[in-house]
Short mmCIF file of C-alpha atoms and ligand atoms in Angstrom, two decimals:
data_model
loop_
_atom_site.label_atom_id
_atom_site.label_comp_id
_atom_site.label_asym_id
_atom_site.label_seq_id
_atom_site.Cartn_x
_atom_site.Cartn_y
_atom_site.Cartn_z
CA MET T 19 -6.43 -21.56 12.63
CA PRO T 20 -6.23 -19.18 8.99
CA LEU T 21 -7.83 -15.72 8.76
CA ALA T 22 -9.72 -16.72 5.70
CA VAL T 23 -8.67 -19.65 2.89
CA PRO T 24 -9.95 -20.27 -0.35
CA ASN T 25 -13.13 -23.24 -0.44
CA ILE T 26 -12.54 -25.57 -3.02
CA GLY T 27 -15.06 -28.30 -3.81
CA GLU T 28 -16.11 -31.29 -6.16
CA LEU T 29 -17.39 -28.83 -8.88
CA GLU T 30 -13.89 -26.54 -9.06
CA ARG T 31 -12.05 -30.06 -9.45
CA ALA T 32 -14.41 -30.68 -12.55
CA TYR T 33 -14.32 -27.82 -14.03
CA VAL T 34 -10.68 -27.44 -13.49
CA LEU T 35 -9.97 -31.01 -14.50
CA GLU T 36 -12.20 -30.74 -17.89
CA ALA T 37 -10.00 -27.43 -18.97
CA VAL T 38 -6.60 -29.34 -18.65
CA GLU T 39 -8.13 -32.70 -20.52
CA SER T 40 -9.62 -30.15 -23.29
CA GLY T 41 -6.18 -28.82 -23.80
CA PHE T 42 -7.70 -25.12 -23.91
CA VAL T 43 -5.12 -24.02 -20.53
CA SER T 44 -4.25 -20.89 -21.82
CA SER T 45 -6.22 -17.31 -22.54
CA VAL T 46 -7.90 -18.72 -25.44
CA GLY T 47 -11.13 -21.07 -24.24
CA PRO T 48 -14.65 -21.66 -23.58
CA PHE T 49 -14.87 -21.39 -20.21
CA VAL T 50 -13.11 -17.69 -20.28
CA SER T 51 -16.34 -16.50 -21.77
CA GLU T 52 -18.84 -18.26 -20.33
CA PHE T 53 -17.14 -16.90 -17.13
CA GLU T 54 -17.60 -13.20 -18.04
CA GLN T 55 -21.04 -13.97 -19.26
CA ARG T 56 -22.17 -15.23 -15.99
CA PHE T 57 -20.28 -12.96 -13.92
CA ALA T 58 -21.85 -10.41 -15.54
CA GLU T 59 -25.29 -11.93 -15.24
CA LYS T 60 -24.59 -12.23 -11.60
CA VAL T 61 -23.87 -8.73 -11.00
CA GLY T 62 -25.81 -7.18 -13.37
CA ALA T 63 -23.83 -5.47 -15.87
CA ARG T 64 -23.94 -5.06 -19.82
CA HIS T 65 -20.18 -6.29 -20.11
CA ALA T 66 -17.74 -7.76 -18.14
CA ILE T 67 -13.73 -8.67 -19.06
CA ALA T 68 -11.81 -11.16 -17.28
CA CYS T 69 -8.66 -9.78 -16.40
CA SER T 70 -5.56 -12.02 -15.31
CA THR T 71 -5.46 -9.81 -12.12
CA GLY T 72 -7.67 -7.03 -9.83
CA THR T 73 -4.49 -5.15 -10.09
CA ALA T 74 -4.17 -4.96 -14.10
CA ALA T 75 -8.36 -4.48 -14.05
CA ILE T 76 -7.79 -1.31 -12.15
CA HIS T 77 -4.97 -0.28 -14.56
CA ILE T 78 -7.50 -0.86 -17.74
CA GLY T 79 -10.31 0.75 -15.62
CA LEU T 80 -8.08 4.09 -15.85
CA LEU T 81 -6.84 3.72 -19.24
CA LEU T 82 -10.37 3.54 -20.37
CA LEU T 83 -10.99 6.41 -18.19
CA GLY T 84 -8.63 8.52 -19.98
CA VAL T 85 -5.94 8.68 -16.91
CA GLY T 86 -2.66 9.40 -18.57
CA ARG T 87 0.52 11.24 -17.33
CA GLY T 88 0.48 14.17 -15.26
CA ASP T 89 -3.70 12.91 -14.10
CA GLU T 90 -4.84 13.47 -10.82
CA VAL T 91 -7.00 10.88 -9.98
CA PHE T 92 -8.96 10.91 -6.15
CA CYS T 93 -9.00 7.57 -4.00
CA SER T 94 -9.69 5.84 -0.74
CA ASP T 95 -6.59 6.30 1.50
CA PHE T 96 -7.46 2.99 3.76
CA THR T 97 -7.54 0.37 1.15
CA PHE T 98 -5.09 -1.95 0.04
CA VAL T 99 -2.22 -0.78 -2.30
CA GLY T 100 -3.42 -2.68 -5.39
CA SER T 101 -6.45 0.04 -5.62
CA VAL T 102 -3.64 2.95 -6.26
CA ASN T 103 -0.50 1.22 -7.48
CA PRO T 104 -2.16 1.07 -11.12
CA ILE T 105 -2.69 5.26 -11.16
CA ALA T 106 1.26 5.53 -10.11
CA TYR T 107 1.91 2.88 -13.45
CA LEU T 108 -0.02 5.63 -15.45
CA GLY T 109 2.20 8.35 -14.24
CA ALA T 110 -0.63 9.71 -13.02
CA ARG T 111 -0.78 11.05 -8.75
CA PRO T 112 -3.10 10.00 -6.38
CA VAL T 113 -5.02 12.04 -4.05
CA PHE T 114 -6.14 10.10 -0.79
CA ILE T 115 -9.50 10.80 0.70
CA ASP T 116 -9.88 9.81 4.05
CA SER T 117 -12.99 7.18 5.08
CA GLU T 118 -16.09 7.87 7.41
CA THR T 119 -16.41 6.28 10.86
CA ARG T 120 -20.30 4.86 9.20
CA THR T 121 -18.69 3.29 6.65
CA TRP T 122 -14.80 3.06 6.38
CA ASN T 123 -15.04 3.84 3.27
CA ILE T 124 -14.46 7.55 1.47
CA ASP T 125 -16.41 9.91 2.57
CA PRO T 126 -18.77 11.71 0.75
CA GLN T 127 -18.46 14.89 2.80
CA LEU T 128 -14.93 15.14 2.19
CA LEU T 129 -14.78 14.37 -1.38
CA ALA T 130 -17.55 16.49 -2.16
CA GLY T 131 -15.75 19.31 -0.11
CA GLU T 132 -12.31 18.55 -2.16
CA LEU T 133 -14.11 18.79 -5.15
CA ASP T 134 -16.56 21.90 -4.93
CA ARG T 135 -13.43 23.79 -2.89
CA ARG T 136 -11.13 23.26 -6.40
CA ALA T 137 -14.11 24.14 -8.75
CA ALA T 138 -14.78 27.16 -6.93
CA ALA T 139 -10.94 27.91 -6.53
CA GLY T 140 -10.56 27.84 -10.43
CA GLU T 141 -8.38 24.77 -9.44
CA SER T 142 -7.61 21.50 -11.35
CA LEU T 143 -10.56 18.56 -11.20
CA PRO T 144 -8.99 14.80 -11.08
CA LYS T 145 -9.62 12.68 -13.99
CA VAL T 146 -11.16 9.70 -12.02
CA VAL T 147 -12.83 9.50 -8.56
CA GLU T 148 -11.68 6.10 -7.88
CA ILE T 149 -14.11 4.65 -5.21
CA VAL T 150 -13.21 1.37 -3.12
CA HIS T 151 -15.78 -0.92 -1.33
CA VAL T 152 -13.30 -2.37 1.46
CA LEU T 153 -13.72 -5.63 3.18
CA GLY T 154 -17.29 -6.44 1.71
CA GLN T 155 -19.01 -3.14 2.53
CA PRO T 156 -20.71 -0.94 -0.08
CA ALA T 157 -20.01 2.44 0.32
CA ASP T 158 -22.85 5.21 0.37
CA MET T 159 -23.24 5.91 -3.29
CA GLU T 160 -25.51 8.56 -3.54
CA PRO T 161 -23.65 11.31 -2.19
CA LEU T 162 -20.60 10.21 -3.59
CA MET T 163 -22.44 9.86 -7.04
CA ALA T 164 -24.01 12.75 -6.90
CA ALA T 165 -20.69 14.82 -6.19
CA CYS T 166 -18.62 12.99 -8.89
CA GLU T 167 -22.09 14.05 -11.49
CA ARG T 168 -21.69 17.91 -10.29
CA HIS T 169 -18.11 17.51 -11.05
CA GLY T 170 -18.62 15.68 -14.38
CA ILE T 171 -15.98 13.11 -13.55
CA PRO T 172 -16.41 9.65 -14.16
CA MET T 173 -16.33 7.02 -11.66
CA LEU T 174 -14.13 3.97 -10.79
CA GLU T 175 -15.15 0.99 -8.43
CA ASP T 176 -12.71 -0.59 -6.88
CA ALA T 177 -15.29 -3.71 -6.23
CA ALA T 178 -12.15 -5.84 -5.79
CA GLU T 179 -13.13 -6.55 -1.87
CA SER T 180 -17.15 -6.81 -2.16
CA LEU T 181 -18.38 -9.37 -5.02
CA GLY T 182 -21.44 -9.78 -3.41
CA ALA T 183 -22.53 -6.64 -1.70
CA THR T 184 -25.34 -5.08 -2.88
CA TRP T 185 -27.60 -1.36 -1.56
CA SER T 186 -31.12 -2.04 -0.77
CA ALA T 187 -32.13 1.15 -0.37
CA GLY T 188 -31.96 4.15 -2.55
CA PRO T 189 -31.33 4.88 -6.22
CA TYR T 190 -29.32 2.50 -6.02
CA ALA T 191 -32.02 -0.22 -5.05
CA GLY T 192 -30.93 -4.05 -6.15
CA ARG T 193 -27.71 -3.01 -7.58
CA HIS T 194 -24.28 -5.25 -7.14
CA THR T 195 -21.26 -2.47 -6.10
CA GLY T 196 -18.71 -2.48 -8.98
CA THR T 197 -22.19 -1.72 -11.33
CA VAL T 198 -22.85 1.85 -11.05
CA GLY T 199 -19.47 3.86 -11.36
CA ALA T 200 -18.69 3.96 -15.53
CA VAL T 201 -16.22 1.14 -14.91
CA GLY T 202 -16.10 -1.22 -11.69
CA CYS T 203 -12.67 -4.00 -11.13
CA PHE T 204 -13.06 -7.13 -9.49
CA SER T 205 -10.20 -9.24 -8.15
CA PHE T 206 -10.40 -13.34 -8.00
CA ASN T 207 -7.17 -13.41 -5.68
CA GLY T 208 -6.88 -16.41 -3.39
CA ASN T 209 -8.11 -14.41 -0.28
CA LYS T 210 -11.01 -13.49 -2.16
CA ILE T 211 -14.51 -14.06 -1.53
CA ALA T 212 -14.75 -16.04 -4.95
CA THR T 213 -10.66 -16.64 -6.33
CA THR T 214 -9.33 -17.85 -9.82
CA GLY T 215 -6.17 -18.58 -8.26
CA GLY T 216 -5.43 -14.85 -9.67
CA GLY T 217 -7.57 -12.86 -11.22
CA GLY T 218 -10.03 -9.83 -12.18
CA MET T 219 -12.90 -8.45 -13.88
CA ILE T 220 -13.74 -5.10 -15.71
CA VAL T 221 -17.55 -4.58 -15.97
CA THR T 222 -18.75 -1.62 -17.94
CA ASP T 223 -22.43 -0.87 -19.30
CA ASP T 224 -20.58 0.94 -21.86
CA ASP T 225 -20.13 -0.84 -25.83
CA ALA T 226 -17.38 1.21 -26.65
CA LEU T 227 -15.19 0.59 -23.29
CA ALA T 228 -15.88 -2.94 -23.34
CA SER T 229 -14.68 -3.62 -26.71
CA ARG T 230 -11.78 -1.20 -25.84
CA ALA T 231 -11.03 -3.17 -22.53
CA ARG T 232 -11.01 -6.03 -24.72
CA HIS T 233 -8.44 -4.77 -27.18
CA LEU T 234 -5.91 -3.68 -24.52
CA THR T 235 -5.49 -6.77 -22.38
CA THR T 236 -5.20 -8.99 -25.36
CA GLN T 237 -2.09 -6.68 -26.56
CA ALA T 238 -4.11 -4.68 -28.52
CA LYS T 239 -4.01 -7.15 -32.02
CA VAL T 240 -6.37 -5.92 -34.36
CA PRO T 241 -8.49 -9.00 -35.21
CA ASP T 242 -8.46 -10.86 -38.52
CA VAL T 243 -5.19 -8.79 -39.76
CA GLY T 244 -2.04 -10.59 -39.25
CA TYR T 245 -0.29 -9.63 -36.30
CA LEU T 246 -1.56 -5.99 -36.52
CA HIS T 247 -1.19 -4.16 -33.11
CA ASP T 248 -2.66 -0.67 -33.47
CA GLU T 249 -0.95 0.75 -30.09
CA VAL T 250 0.79 -0.52 -26.82
CA GLY T 251 -1.63 -3.14 -24.83
CA TYR T 252 -1.06 -5.33 -22.65
CA ASN T 253 -0.99 -9.49 -21.70
CA TYR T 254 -3.69 -9.28 -19.47
CA ARG T 255 -6.01 -11.98 -20.34
CA LEU T 256 -7.29 -14.42 -18.09
CA THR T 257 -6.29 -17.94 -18.69
CA ASN T 258 -8.78 -20.72 -19.58
CA LEU T 259 -7.79 -22.53 -16.59
CA ALA T 260 -8.13 -19.95 -14.12
CA ALA T 261 -11.70 -19.53 -15.48
CA GLY T 262 -12.78 -22.79 -15.07
CA LEU T 263 -11.88 -22.40 -11.14
CA GLY T 264 -13.97 -19.19 -11.63
CA LEU T 265 -17.10 -20.70 -13.38
CA ALA T 266 -17.71 -23.11 -10.52
CA GLN T 267 -16.54 -20.07 -7.58
CA LEU T 268 -19.29 -18.29 -9.18
CA ALA T 269 -22.01 -21.13 -9.12
CA ARG T 270 -21.22 -21.09 -5.32
CA LEU T 271 -21.19 -17.61 -4.78
CA ASP T 272 -24.35 -16.97 -2.64
CA GLU T 273 -23.37 -20.25 -0.52
CA PHE T 274 -20.43 -18.19 0.32
CA VAL T 275 -22.15 -15.23 1.50
CA GLY T 276 -24.59 -16.91 3.28
CA ALA T 277 -21.43 -18.40 5.01
CA LYS T 278 -19.77 -14.76 5.69
CA HIS T 279 -23.56 -13.52 7.06
CA ARG T 280 -23.52 -16.65 9.38
CA ILE T 281 -20.24 -16.01 10.72
CA ALA T 282 -20.42 -12.09 10.71
CA ALA T 283 -24.17 -12.47 12.69
CA ARG T 284 -22.77 -14.80 15.22
CA TYR T 285 -19.57 -13.03 16.22
CA ASP T 286 -21.93 -9.57 16.63
CA GLU T 287 -24.05 -11.11 18.83
CA ALA T 288 -21.35 -12.73 21.31
CA PHE T 289 -19.51 -9.43 21.21
CA ALA T 290 -22.25 -7.30 21.97
CA ASP T 291 -21.26 -6.57 25.28
CA LEU T 292 -17.82 -6.12 24.91
CA PRO T 293 -15.96 -2.54 24.03
CA LEU T 294 -15.41 -3.53 20.56
CA ILE T 295 -16.17 -1.48 17.52
CA LEU T 296 -18.08 -3.90 15.53
CA PRO T 297 -18.26 -4.06 11.46
CA PRO T 298 -20.23 -1.21 9.72
CA ARG T 299 -24.04 -2.09 10.13
CA VAL T 300 -25.52 0.64 7.47
CA ASP T 301 -29.42 0.00 6.52
CA GLY T 302 -29.57 -0.12 2.51
CA LEU T 303 -25.62 -0.91 2.14
CA ASP T 304 -25.70 -4.55 2.21
CA ALA T 305 -22.47 -5.66 3.28
CA THR T 306 -20.95 -9.50 2.89
CA TYR T 307 -18.24 -9.13 5.54
CA TRP T 308 -16.27 -11.05 3.71
CA LEU T 309 -13.66 -9.95 6.58
CA TYR T 310 -14.85 -9.72 9.75
CA SER T 311 -12.97 -6.91 11.12
CA VAL T 312 -13.61 -5.11 14.63
CA MET T 313 -11.80 -2.16 16.34
CA VAL T 314 -10.06 -2.22 19.72
CA PRO T 315 -10.24 0.60 22.34
CA GLU T 316 -7.10 1.02 24.14
CA THR T 317 -8.06 -0.28 27.91
CA ASP T 318 -5.32 -0.36 30.92
CA GLY T 319 -2.37 0.10 28.53
CA ARG T 320 -3.61 -2.72 26.89
CA GLY T 321 -4.53 -2.27 22.92
CA ARG T 322 -4.72 -4.03 19.06
CA ASP T 323 -1.26 -4.55 19.65
CA GLU T 324 -1.77 -6.79 22.75
CA PHE T 325 -4.43 -7.77 21.54
CA LEU T 326 -3.22 -9.91 18.53
CA ALA T 327 -0.83 -11.39 20.10
CA HIS T 328 -3.35 -12.41 22.74
CA LEU T 329 -5.10 -14.34 19.90
CA ASN T 330 -1.86 -15.59 17.72
CA GLY T 331 -0.60 -17.00 20.74
CA LEU T 332 -3.74 -19.15 20.75
CA GLY T 333 -3.14 -20.37 17.02
CA ILE T 334 -6.07 -17.69 16.34
CA GLY T 335 -4.81 -16.51 12.50
CA ALA T 336 -6.22 -12.91 12.99
CA ARG T 337 -4.86 -10.20 11.27
CA ALA T 338 -4.48 -6.08 11.63
CA LEU T 339 -5.71 -4.14 9.07
CA TRP T 340 -3.32 -1.38 6.36
CA ARG T 341 -1.08 0.98 7.20
CA PRO T 342 -3.11 3.80 5.19
CA LEU T 343 -2.02 4.46 1.81
CA HIS T 344 -0.59 7.90 2.80
CA ALA T 345 1.91 6.51 5.18
CA GLN T 346 3.30 4.47 2.28
CA PRO T 347 6.76 5.73 1.26
CA PRO T 348 5.86 5.49 -2.58
CA PHE T 349 2.81 7.79 -2.25
CA SER T 350 4.32 9.91 0.56
CA ALA T 351 4.27 12.67 -1.41
CA ALA T 352 0.65 12.52 -2.11
CA GLN T 353 -1.99 15.04 -0.94
CA VAL T 354 -4.14 13.71 1.82
CA VAL T 355 -7.91 14.73 2.81
CA GLY T 356 -8.21 14.24 6.33
CA GLY T 357 -6.04 11.02 7.33
CA LYS T 358 -7.37 10.22 10.95
CA VAL T 359 -10.31 7.65 10.27
CA GLY T 360 -7.77 5.86 8.41
CA ASP T 361 -4.91 6.40 10.71
CA ASP T 362 -7.25 4.95 13.50
CA LEU T 363 -8.46 2.11 11.53
CA PHE T 364 -4.62 0.59 11.11
CA GLU T 365 -4.15 1.54 14.45
CA ARG T 366 -6.61 -0.31 16.26
CA GLY T 367 -8.22 -2.42 13.67
CA LEU T 368 -8.05 -6.28 12.96
CA SER T 369 -9.68 -9.10 11.23
CA LEU T 370 -10.77 -12.68 13.02
CA PRO T 371 -10.86 -15.47 11.13
CA CYS T 372 -13.97 -16.07 8.47
CA ALA T 373 -13.53 -18.57 6.47
CA THR T 374 -16.53 -19.79 4.54
CA GLU T 375 -15.71 -23.51 5.99
CA LEU T 376 -15.44 -22.40 9.58
CA THR T 377 -16.28 -24.41 11.85
CA ASP T 378 -19.12 -23.97 14.81
CA ASP T 379 -16.63 -25.30 17.20
CA ASP T 380 -13.59 -23.10 15.73
CA GLN T 381 -15.63 -20.08 15.87
CA THR T 382 -16.78 -20.39 19.60
CA ARG T 383 -12.50 -20.61 19.99
CA VAL T 384 -12.28 -17.21 18.43
CA ILE T 385 -15.05 -15.93 20.57
CA GLU T 386 -13.36 -17.84 23.49
CA ALA T 387 -10.08 -16.29 22.94
CA VAL T 388 -11.39 -13.01 22.00
CA ARG T 389 -13.53 -12.93 25.26
CA SER T 390 -10.42 -13.87 27.58
CA PHE T 391 -8.50 -10.81 26.26
CA PHE T 392 -11.38 -8.87 28.51
CA ALA T 393 -12.29 -11.17 31.44
C1 PLP X 405 -7.03 -7.46 -3.90
C2 PLP X 405 -7.26 -6.16 -4.19
C3 PLP X 405 -7.05 -5.42 -5.47
C4 PLP X 405 -6.15 -6.39 -6.09
O1 PLP X 405 -6.67 -7.34 -6.75
P1 PLP X 405 -5.41 -8.85 -7.36
O2 PLP X 405 -6.03 -9.48 -8.00
O3 PLP X 405 -5.10 -9.59 -6.02
O4 PLP X 405 -4.17 -7.92 -8.13
C5 PLP X 405 -6.84 -4.39 -5.81
N1 PLP X 405 -7.96 -3.61 -4.31
C6 PLP X 405 -8.49 -4.07 -3.60
C7 PLP X 405 -9.23 -3.36 -2.59
C8 PLP X 405 -8.04 -5.71 -2.92
O5 PLP X 405 -9.05 -5.70 -2.06
#
């Protein structure tokens, strides 16, 4: 039983076939701009620019906000490596900020503390703060934005895993993740809640940043002038074929989020009496539960590894959470602020099957397998 698999239906088939039959399979074609428009409407952003991957979207997003050689970028420590590889592509250095236990996302107190400390000591400040909304869980945005604004630092949101997640209280009530910072980035990799096979999206409300993003993702080609490229650009545009798939997935996003919510609610209820730490549930931060992840206590000498082996042995595709970035060899020299919460999530965390097409019977099997470990 897989952890999560794409949900591809009739609409996806129809749009992809239409792209193939129209001959517009490459990066010029009507589906790309339609996908961008619908996406911008869905999340409530002024502009959306489709990219070949989520990593490419973050790369361009950091460029838009002026990140270059020697700069520092503050970033979540507990996240997938795709969040920070683009920092290295630009010759910049990440500084990793630990998570809070309440949301598993970047800790607002640690972020504010390090920014305030540096400012008071006259030390350099980061060029950008990159906030990741992990596993479909929105970060606690109000104090994070306040800290960035106090020091005049733009925020990039890595919303690769949180398409469909929103805030429902506070100053950002009604807003989607990815639309509060200066730039937001999404991914449509095959494992995400909506997929284009591979793809990404940049969103922003800033007209100038949007047109620069469009320029940079298309080899910096100056329109209407014969082969003039006025800076070093990137071949990062999404193909029309992929956008066809994306358009169909976007039309079904509410269905997917609804399925994730149903699956999470049933797991929560089934595990309420077990010694597991269940996924964050915070009023005002409306997660999608893209992945349903729990933390396992060490009991009688048996911990997460034994739990994972038990589930995998029963054919259940559970998977450990990420090794935090401060523990990854390419970033071992980076400054880390905190680090214990990310280590703990890595050592004790795992995700359970939660494909949008998971059947009730299959979920029952997962629940019984989990309970049998603690029996
Ligand atoms: C998937 C992911 C990315 C990268 O997206 P790709 O489309 O795979 O390049 C970046 N950040 C996070 C948090 C992700 O989960």
